[in-house]
């Protein structure tokens, strides 16, 4: 389905379609492209040629159903992502004192509780201190029993118990705070309806951004990879306060293939010739997007309208965990490597700025070995609207 076939007035003329990327200017000489060449440093991901596999973090999302259950119909108004925009900024209507108190509340409730915090570790330290004090009493006995030796563990265990109660209250009632104060902004967002990326530095077309996998290392040499979506022309979007280019981070846990899946999903989200990605957080909005509605009504989704809602309502945590692990294998097995890059047709010199890519993209995250096969990306074919066969 081309843009001209969309209902009048729904999508803007600037809406993004992979088969209609305009010709663009080359990037400035001093750009991120100059960093490319080391497979352990920076890798740029290709545009278009969607695989259609979503990252596990969004396919099997732990938090969305709790939000949906509490907010019900209000979920449409308070969601981070909907059929119009994917927000990247929270505009909270709260004071500095509230922020300060909430910060320490979360630190105490999450850091010292017996539920996923350091409660058991602290209790272990308390027990160790008690044993030392009692041992010292054997060498220097006093006339009275050393009740003070038990004061330390009692205080520590009591403190961690209070933290545990606070965390339970937080997990039960935090969604009320979310609904009252956590307002996802429409001003910093990736906008499907318009094809624009809105930011403090201005609004820019989505096709002016590129996706990179960045590797960082900690003091112990452990590698961490992240997905950054960065504006190609920093001379127009650089933050004047710190000189940094405009970029956005998108979370995806697990392997590097998950980062490829995240970029693939974001591209399909922004591309109005594609239906919305079939993930739980977007299911309540599918009927509000014309392309997705037509796709679903034609029976191409192959799922009930409330598939994800019903699945989460009936599934156990053990089942969800199993499905997540199975989906991770699906993401890793998808053919992410060596795909053509559509943007090479639209930006001069784009195709010359990257080197060979591993067929198994997870090779970016490990020391190269003889079994890793690096190949050049295939040349992208003409994908103009007149020559591309469109399935929607």
Short mmCIF file of C-alpha atoms in Angstrom, two decimals:
data_model
loop_
_atom_site.label_atom_id
_atom_site.label_comp_id
_atom_site.label_asym_id
_atom_site.label_seq_id
_atom_site.Cartn_x
_atom_site.Cartn_y
_atom_site.Cartn_z
CA UNK A 1 0.00 0.00 0.00
CA UNK A 2 1.61 3.29 -1.05
CA UNK A 3 1.24 6.58 0.72
CA UNK A 4 -1.14 7.87 -1.94
CA UNK A 5 -3.48 4.98 -1.14
CA UNK A 6 -3.67 5.82 2.55
CA UNK A 7 -6.83 7.49 3.92
CA UNK A 8 -6.74 11.21 3.31
CA UNK A 9 -5.54 13.25 6.25
CA UNK A 10 -4.14 10.39 8.35
CA UNK A 11 -0.48 10.22 7.29
CA UNK A 12 1.39 13.40 6.52
CA UNK A 13 3.16 13.95 3.21
CA UNK A 14 6.43 13.55 5.10
CA UNK A 15 5.53 10.06 6.38
CA UNK A 16 8.38 7.58 5.91
CA UNK A 17 8.37 4.76 3.37
CA UNK A 18 11.41 2.64 2.63
CA UNK A 19 10.60 2.66 -1.09
CA UNK A 20 10.51 6.46 -1.26
CA UNK A 21 13.70 7.66 0.43
CA UNK A 22 14.75 10.92 -1.28
CA UNK A 23 18.21 11.82 -2.50
CA UNK A 24 20.24 13.40 0.31
CA UNK A 25 23.46 15.30 0.82
CA UNK A 26 26.66 13.52 1.84
CA UNK A 27 27.51 13.77 5.54
CA UNK A 28 30.18 16.17 6.76
CA UNK A 29 33.83 15.13 6.62
CA UNK A 30 34.05 14.81 10.41
CA UNK A 31 31.34 12.25 11.07
CA UNK A 32 30.81 8.92 12.75
CA UNK A 33 31.62 7.22 9.45
CA UNK A 34 35.31 7.95 10.06
CA UNK A 35 35.19 5.61 13.06
CA UNK A 36 34.06 2.61 11.02
CA UNK A 37 36.51 -0.13 10.18
CA UNK A 38 36.97 -1.93 13.50
CA UNK A 39 34.37 -4.63 14.06
CA UNK A 40 34.87 -4.29 17.81
CA UNK A 41 34.38 -0.53 17.79
CA UNK A 42 31.37 0.68 15.77
CA UNK A 43 29.12 -1.03 13.24
CA UNK A 44 26.44 0.68 11.19
CA UNK A 45 23.27 -1.30 10.50
CA UNK A 46 21.65 -1.44 7.06
CA UNK A 47 18.41 0.29 6.09
CA UNK A 48 15.36 -1.59 4.81
CA UNK A 49 15.05 -5.26 3.79
CA UNK A 50 13.11 -6.04 6.93
CA UNK A 51 13.40 -9.47 8.48
CA UNK A 52 10.21 -9.01 10.51
CA UNK A 53 11.58 -10.41 13.79
CA UNK A 54 11.08 -8.36 16.95
CA UNK A 55 13.56 -8.18 19.85
CA UNK A 56 12.73 -10.51 22.73
CA UNK A 57 12.51 -7.62 25.18
CA UNK A 58 9.45 -6.30 23.30
CA UNK A 59 8.03 -9.61 22.06
CA UNK A 60 7.73 -10.97 25.59
CA UNK A 61 7.49 -7.88 27.78
CA UNK A 62 7.22 -8.42 31.54
CA UNK A 63 5.75 -5.05 32.44
CA UNK A 64 3.21 -4.14 29.82
CA UNK A 65 0.34 -6.36 31.04
CA UNK A 66 0.54 -4.97 34.59
CA UNK A 67 0.29 -1.47 33.14
CA UNK A 68 -2.58 -2.49 30.88
CA UNK A 69 -4.52 -4.21 33.66
CA UNK A 70 -4.34 -1.21 35.93
CA UNK A 71 -5.01 1.53 33.39
CA UNK A 72 -7.46 -0.40 31.18
CA UNK A 73 -8.93 2.08 28.68
CA UNK A 74 -6.61 4.81 29.97
CA UNK A 75 -3.68 2.77 28.65
CA UNK A 76 -4.22 4.42 25.27
CA UNK A 77 -3.43 7.82 26.73
CA UNK A 78 -0.49 6.90 29.00
CA UNK A 79 1.52 4.44 26.90
CA UNK A 80 5.12 5.16 25.91
CA UNK A 81 4.44 3.89 22.39
CA UNK A 82 1.24 4.07 20.36
CA UNK A 83 0.13 4.20 16.72
CA UNK A 84 1.34 7.80 16.33
CA UNK A 85 4.62 8.18 18.20
CA UNK A 86 7.31 6.34 20.12
CA UNK A 87 8.18 8.69 22.96
CA UNK A 88 11.76 9.03 24.22
CA UNK A 89 11.20 11.50 27.04
CA UNK A 90 9.16 11.64 30.23
CA UNK A 91 7.71 14.98 31.24
CA UNK A 92 6.95 14.57 34.93
CA UNK A 93 4.85 17.19 36.65
CA UNK A 94 6.55 16.90 40.06
CA UNK A 95 8.79 19.09 42.24
CA UNK A 96 12.47 18.71 43.10
CA UNK A 97 11.72 17.64 46.69
CA UNK A 98 9.44 14.87 45.45
CA UNK A 99 12.15 13.70 43.02
CA UNK A 100 14.72 13.67 45.85
CA UNK A 101 12.50 11.69 48.21
CA UNK A 102 11.46 9.26 45.48
CA UNK A 103 15.11 8.65 44.57
CA UNK A 104 16.03 7.60 48.10
CA UNK A 105 12.83 5.61 48.46
CA UNK A 106 13.76 3.54 45.40
CA UNK A 107 17.40 3.19 46.52
CA UNK A 108 16.37 1.83 49.93
CA UNK A 109 13.45 -0.33 48.78
CA UNK A 110 15.34 -1.89 45.86
CA UNK A 111 18.86 -1.92 47.23
CA UNK A 112 18.27 -3.42 50.67
CA UNK A 113 15.17 -5.61 50.28
CA UNK A 114 15.08 -9.39 50.34
CA UNK A 115 13.37 -9.28 46.91
CA UNK A 116 16.07 -8.92 44.29
CA UNK A 117 18.08 -6.53 46.46
CA UNK A 118 21.00 -6.82 48.83
CA UNK A 119 18.98 -7.94 51.84
CA UNK A 120 20.41 -11.44 52.09
CA UNK A 121 23.94 -10.16 51.55
CA UNK A 122 23.53 -7.62 54.34
CA UNK A 123 21.99 -10.27 56.59
CA UNK A 124 25.01 -12.45 55.89
CA UNK A 125 27.34 -9.65 56.92
CA UNK A 126 25.31 -9.17 60.10
CA UNK A 127 25.62 -12.86 60.91
CA UNK A 128 29.36 -12.73 60.29
CA UNK A 129 29.74 -9.73 62.62
CA UNK A 130 27.73 -11.53 65.30
CA UNK A 131 29.98 -14.59 65.10
CA UNK A 132 33.05 -12.36 65.47
CA UNK A 133 31.59 -10.60 68.52
CA UNK A 134 30.67 -13.88 70.16
CA UNK A 135 34.11 -15.26 69.37
CA UNK A 136 35.72 -12.25 70.95
CA UNK A 137 33.60 -12.85 74.05
CA UNK A 138 35.22 -16.26 74.48
CA UNK A 139 38.65 -14.66 74.83
CA UNK A 140 37.46 -11.77 77.00
CA UNK A 141 34.36 -12.98 78.83
CA UNK A 142 32.21 -10.44 80.59
CA UNK A 143 29.99 -10.96 83.59
CA UNK A 144 26.82 -10.44 81.54
CA UNK A 145 25.71 -12.12 78.34
CA UNK A 146 26.69 -9.93 75.31
CA UNK A 147 23.22 -9.00 74.15
CA UNK A 148 24.81 -6.17 72.17
CA UNK A 149 26.28 -8.82 69.85
CA UNK A 150 22.77 -9.56 68.63
CA UNK A 151 21.85 -5.89 68.28
CA UNK A 152 23.77 -5.50 65.01
CA UNK A 153 22.04 -8.35 63.12
CA UNK A 154 18.67 -7.41 64.59
CA UNK A 155 18.95 -3.82 63.36
CA UNK A 156 20.22 -4.88 59.92
CA UNK A 157 17.56 -7.56 59.42
CA UNK A 158 14.85 -5.18 60.63
CA UNK A 159 16.07 -2.50 58.20
CA UNK A 160 16.07 -4.96 55.27
CA UNK A 161 12.62 -6.20 56.27
CA UNK A 162 11.27 -2.65 56.17
CA UNK A 163 12.94 -2.20 52.76
CA UNK A 164 11.22 -5.39 51.57
CA UNK A 165 7.82 -4.09 52.66
CA UNK A 166 8.50 -0.78 50.91
CA UNK A 167 9.43 -2.61 47.72
CA UNK A 168 6.23 -4.64 47.81
CA UNK A 169 4.26 -1.42 48.22
CA UNK A 170 6.21 0.14 45.34
CA UNK A 171 5.53 -2.79 43.02
CA UNK A 172 1.84 -2.73 43.94
CA UNK A 173 1.18 1.00 43.78
CA UNK A 174 3.90 2.45 41.54
CA UNK A 175 1.58 2.17 38.55
CA UNK A 176 -0.65 4.75 40.23
CA UNK A 177 2.24 7.15 40.29
CA UNK A 178 2.89 6.31 36.64
CA UNK A 179 -0.67 7.17 35.67
CA UNK A 180 -0.71 10.38 37.68
CA UNK A 181 2.70 11.81 36.89
CA UNK A 182 4.67 9.84 34.29
CA UNK A 183 3.58 11.61 31.14
CA UNK A 184 5.31 10.44 27.98
CA UNK A 185 6.14 13.49 25.91
CA UNK A 186 5.01 14.00 22.31
CA UNK A 187 7.81 16.53 21.86
CA UNK A 188 10.72 14.04 21.98
CA UNK A 189 9.61 11.11 19.90
CA UNK A 190 9.79 9.04 16.72
CA UNK A 191 6.54 9.93 14.94
CA UNK A 192 5.02 7.34 12.60
CA UNK A 193 2.26 9.56 11.25
CA UNK A 194 4.63 12.32 10.12
CA UNK A 195 7.87 10.41 9.56
CA UNK A 196 9.71 12.93 11.74
CA UNK A 197 11.97 12.55 14.76
CA UNK A 198 11.21 15.33 17.25
CA UNK A 199 13.89 16.56 19.65
CA UNK A 200 15.03 19.56 21.66
CA UNK A 201 17.40 20.40 18.79
CA UNK A 202 14.64 20.43 16.18
CA UNK A 203 12.58 18.05 14.06
CA UNK A 204 14.31 15.90 11.45
CA UNK A 205 13.17 13.26 8.92
CA UNK A 206 13.64 9.69 10.08
CA UNK A 207 15.68 8.82 6.98
CA UNK A 208 18.37 11.26 8.17
CA UNK A 209 19.24 8.92 11.07
CA UNK A 210 21.51 5.89 11.07
CA UNK A 211 21.69 3.01 13.51
CA UNK A 212 24.97 2.01 15.13
CA UNK A 213 26.09 -0.74 17.44
CA UNK A 214 28.50 0.77 19.90
CA UNK A 215 30.82 -1.19 22.11
CA UNK A 216 31.92 0.04 25.51
CA UNK A 217 34.23 -1.67 27.97
CA UNK A 218 34.38 -1.38 31.74
CA UNK A 219 37.50 -1.29 33.91
CA UNK A 220 37.65 -5.11 33.90
CA UNK A 221 37.55 -5.31 30.11
CA UNK A 222 33.95 -6.57 29.90
CA UNK A 223 32.22 -5.51 26.68
CA UNK A 224 28.80 -3.91 26.53
CA UNK A 225 26.97 -3.27 23.29
CA UNK A 226 24.14 -0.82 22.71
CA UNK A 227 22.04 0.46 19.83
CA UNK A 228 22.32 4.16 19.04
CA UNK A 229 20.20 5.91 16.41
CA UNK A 230 22.20 9.00 15.46
CA UNK A 231 21.47 11.97 13.20
CA UNK A 232 23.64 11.84 10.09
CA UNK A 233 24.08 15.61 9.82
CA UNK A 234 25.30 16.84 13.22
CA UNK A 235 25.97 20.33 11.84
CA UNK A 236 22.19 20.81 11.99
CA UNK A 237 21.37 18.98 15.22
CA UNK A 238 24.41 19.12 17.51
CA UNK A 239 23.65 20.04 21.10
CA UNK A 240 25.18 23.50 21.60
CA UNK A 241 25.58 22.92 25.34
CA UNK A 242 27.90 19.92 25.12
CA UNK A 243 28.74 19.61 21.42
CA UNK A 244 27.38 16.06 21.23
CA UNK A 245 25.48 14.81 18.16
CA UNK A 246 21.78 14.07 18.39
CA UNK A 247 21.22 10.39 19.11
CA UNK A 248 18.78 8.08 20.87
CA UNK A 249 19.35 4.80 22.64
CA UNK A 250 17.02 1.81 22.35
CA UNK A 251 17.24 -1.09 24.82
CA UNK A 252 17.53 -4.70 23.73
CA UNK A 253 18.84 -7.43 25.98
CA UNK A 254 20.95 -10.42 25.08
CA UNK A 255 22.95 -10.89 21.90
CA UNK A 256 23.94 -8.37 19.23
CA UNK A 257 21.30 -9.95 16.99
CA UNK A 258 18.77 -8.46 19.41
CA UNK A 259 20.09 -4.98 18.52
CA UNK A 260 19.59 -5.76 14.83
CA UNK A 261 16.04 -6.86 15.64
CA UNK A 262 15.46 -3.61 17.53
CA UNK A 263 16.50 -1.54 14.50
CA UNK A 264 14.39 -3.74 12.23
CA UNK A 265 11.36 -3.18 14.46
CA UNK A 266 11.90 0.58 14.66
CA UNK A 267 12.13 0.76 10.87
CA UNK A 268 8.87 -1.13 10.47
CA UNK A 269 7.24 1.04 13.11
CA UNK A 270 8.15 4.22 11.21
CA UNK A 271 7.43 2.82 7.72
CA UNK A 272 3.74 3.49 6.97
CA UNK A 273 3.79 0.93 4.16
CA UNK A 274 4.27 -1.70 6.89
CA UNK A 275 1.80 -2.73 9.60
CA UNK A 276 2.74 -1.88 13.16
CA UNK A 277 5.11 -4.43 14.71
CA UNK A 278 3.11 -7.21 16.32
CA UNK A 279 4.19 -6.70 19.93
CA UNK A 280 2.10 -6.54 23.13
CA UNK A 281 2.52 -2.79 23.71
CA UNK A 282 1.16 -1.94 20.26
CA UNK A 283 -1.72 -4.42 20.11
CA UNK A 284 -4.30 -2.03 21.66
CA UNK A 285 -3.50 0.51 18.91
CA UNK A 286 -3.53 -1.69 15.80
CA UNK A 287 -7.07 -0.75 14.78
CA UNK A 288 -6.18 2.96 14.95
CA UNK A 289 -3.49 2.76 12.26
CA UNK A 290 -4.92 2.51 8.70
CA UNK A 291 -2.16 0.32 7.24
CA UNK A 292 -2.29 -2.06 10.19
CA UNK A 293 -6.08 -2.15 10.23
CA UNK A 294 -6.19 -3.08 6.54
CA UNK A 295 -3.50 -5.71 7.11
CA UNK A 296 -5.41 -7.29 9.99
CA UNK A 297 -8.81 -7.16 8.27
CA UNK A 298 -7.30 -8.95 5.28
CA UNK A 299 -6.40 -11.81 7.63
CA UNK A 300 -2.66 -11.35 7.17
CA UNK A 301 -1.91 -11.07 10.87
CA UNK A 302 -3.24 -14.54 11.51
CA UNK A 303 -4.00 -13.81 15.15
CA UNK A 304 -7.06 -12.70 17.15
CA UNK A 305 -7.33 -8.98 17.87
CA UNK A 306 -6.54 -9.58 21.56
CA UNK A 307 -3.87 -12.25 21.06
CA UNK A 308 -1.24 -10.78 23.40
CA UNK A 309 -3.73 -9.67 26.04
CA UNK A 310 -5.24 -13.15 26.23
CA UNK A 311 -1.85 -14.85 26.21
CA UNK A 312 -0.54 -12.85 29.18
CA UNK A 313 -3.80 -13.24 31.08
CA UNK A 314 -3.51 -17.05 30.93
CA UNK A 315 0.25 -17.73 30.83
CA UNK A 316 2.36 -18.53 33.87
CA UNK A 317 5.71 -16.91 34.49
CA UNK A 318 7.40 -20.24 33.75
CA UNK A 319 5.70 -20.41 30.35
CA UNK A 320 6.69 -16.83 29.53
CA UNK A 321 10.28 -17.60 30.51
CA UNK A 322 10.32 -20.62 28.21
CA UNK A 323 8.87 -18.63 25.31
CA UNK A 324 11.46 -15.91 25.83
CA UNK A 325 14.29 -18.41 25.60
CA UNK A 326 12.79 -19.94 22.46
CA UNK A 327 12.37 -16.50 20.91
CA UNK A 328 16.01 -15.62 21.63
CA UNK A 329 16.99 -18.54 19.43
CA UNK A 330 14.69 -17.25 16.69
CA UNK A 331 16.35 -13.82 16.83
CA UNK A 332 19.86 -15.29 16.77
CA UNK A 333 19.00 -17.56 13.82
CA UNK A 334 17.54 -14.77 11.64
CA UNK A 335 19.65 -13.79 8.58
CA UNK A 336 20.76 -10.36 9.81
CA UNK A 337 24.20 -10.28 8.21
CA UNK A 338 25.22 -9.08 4.75
CA UNK A 339 21.86 -7.61 3.71
CA UNK A 340 21.76 -4.80 1.11
CA UNK A 341 21.55 -1.25 2.43
CA UNK A 342 18.81 0.86 0.84
CA UNK A 343 20.38 4.10 2.01
CA UNK A 344 23.37 3.50 -0.28
CA UNK A 345 21.13 4.61 -3.18
CA UNK A 346 20.22 7.91 -1.53
CA UNK A 347 23.36 9.21 0.19
CA UNK A 348 26.56 9.73 -1.86
CA UNK A 349 29.44 7.64 -0.55
CA UNK A 350 27.24 5.77 1.88
CA UNK A 351 28.07 2.32 0.55
CA UNK A 352 31.81 3.00 0.64
CA UNK A 353 31.92 3.84 4.34
CA UNK A 354 31.61 0.36 5.82
CA UNK A 355 33.69 -2.78 5.62
CA UNK A 356 32.72 -6.43 5.52
CA UNK A 357 30.04 -7.65 7.91
CA UNK A 358 29.91 -11.06 9.60
CA UNK A 359 27.19 -13.42 8.43
CA UNK A 360 26.61 -14.16 12.10
CA UNK A 361 26.32 -10.64 13.50
CA UNK A 362 26.97 -11.92 17.02
CA UNK A 363 30.61 -12.20 15.92
CA UNK A 364 30.82 -8.46 16.62
CA UNK A 365 30.63 -9.31 20.31
CA UNK A 366 33.37 -11.89 20.53
CA UNK A 367 37.03 -12.29 19.61
CA UNK A 368 37.21 -13.16 15.89
CA UNK A 369 37.95 -16.79 15.12
CA UNK A 370 38.46 -18.83 11.99
CA UNK A 371 34.85 -19.96 11.87
CA UNK A 372 33.54 -16.37 11.52
CA UNK A 373 32.83 -15.51 7.88
CA UNK A 374 32.89 -11.85 6.86
CA UNK A 375 31.30 -10.90 3.55
CA UNK A 376 30.53 -7.69 1.68
CA UNK A 377 26.97 -6.44 1.64
CA UNK A 378 25.08 -7.07 -1.55
CA UNK A 379 24.22 -4.08 -3.69
CA UNK A 380 20.72 -2.76 -3.09
CA UNK A 381 18.33 -2.98 -6.02
CA UNK A 382 16.20 -0.10 -7.25
CA UNK A 383 13.44 0.26 -4.67
CA UNK A 384 11.61 3.25 -6.12
CA UNK A 385 7.86 3.28 -5.64
CA UNK A 386 7.30 2.60 -9.33
CA UNK A 387 9.55 -0.48 -9.48
CA UNK A 388 9.05 -2.07 -6.08
CA UNK A 389 6.41 -4.72 -5.67
CA UNK A 390 4.48 -3.91 -2.54
CA UNK A 391 2.60 -6.52 -0.56
CA UNK A 392 0.47 -4.08 1.40
#
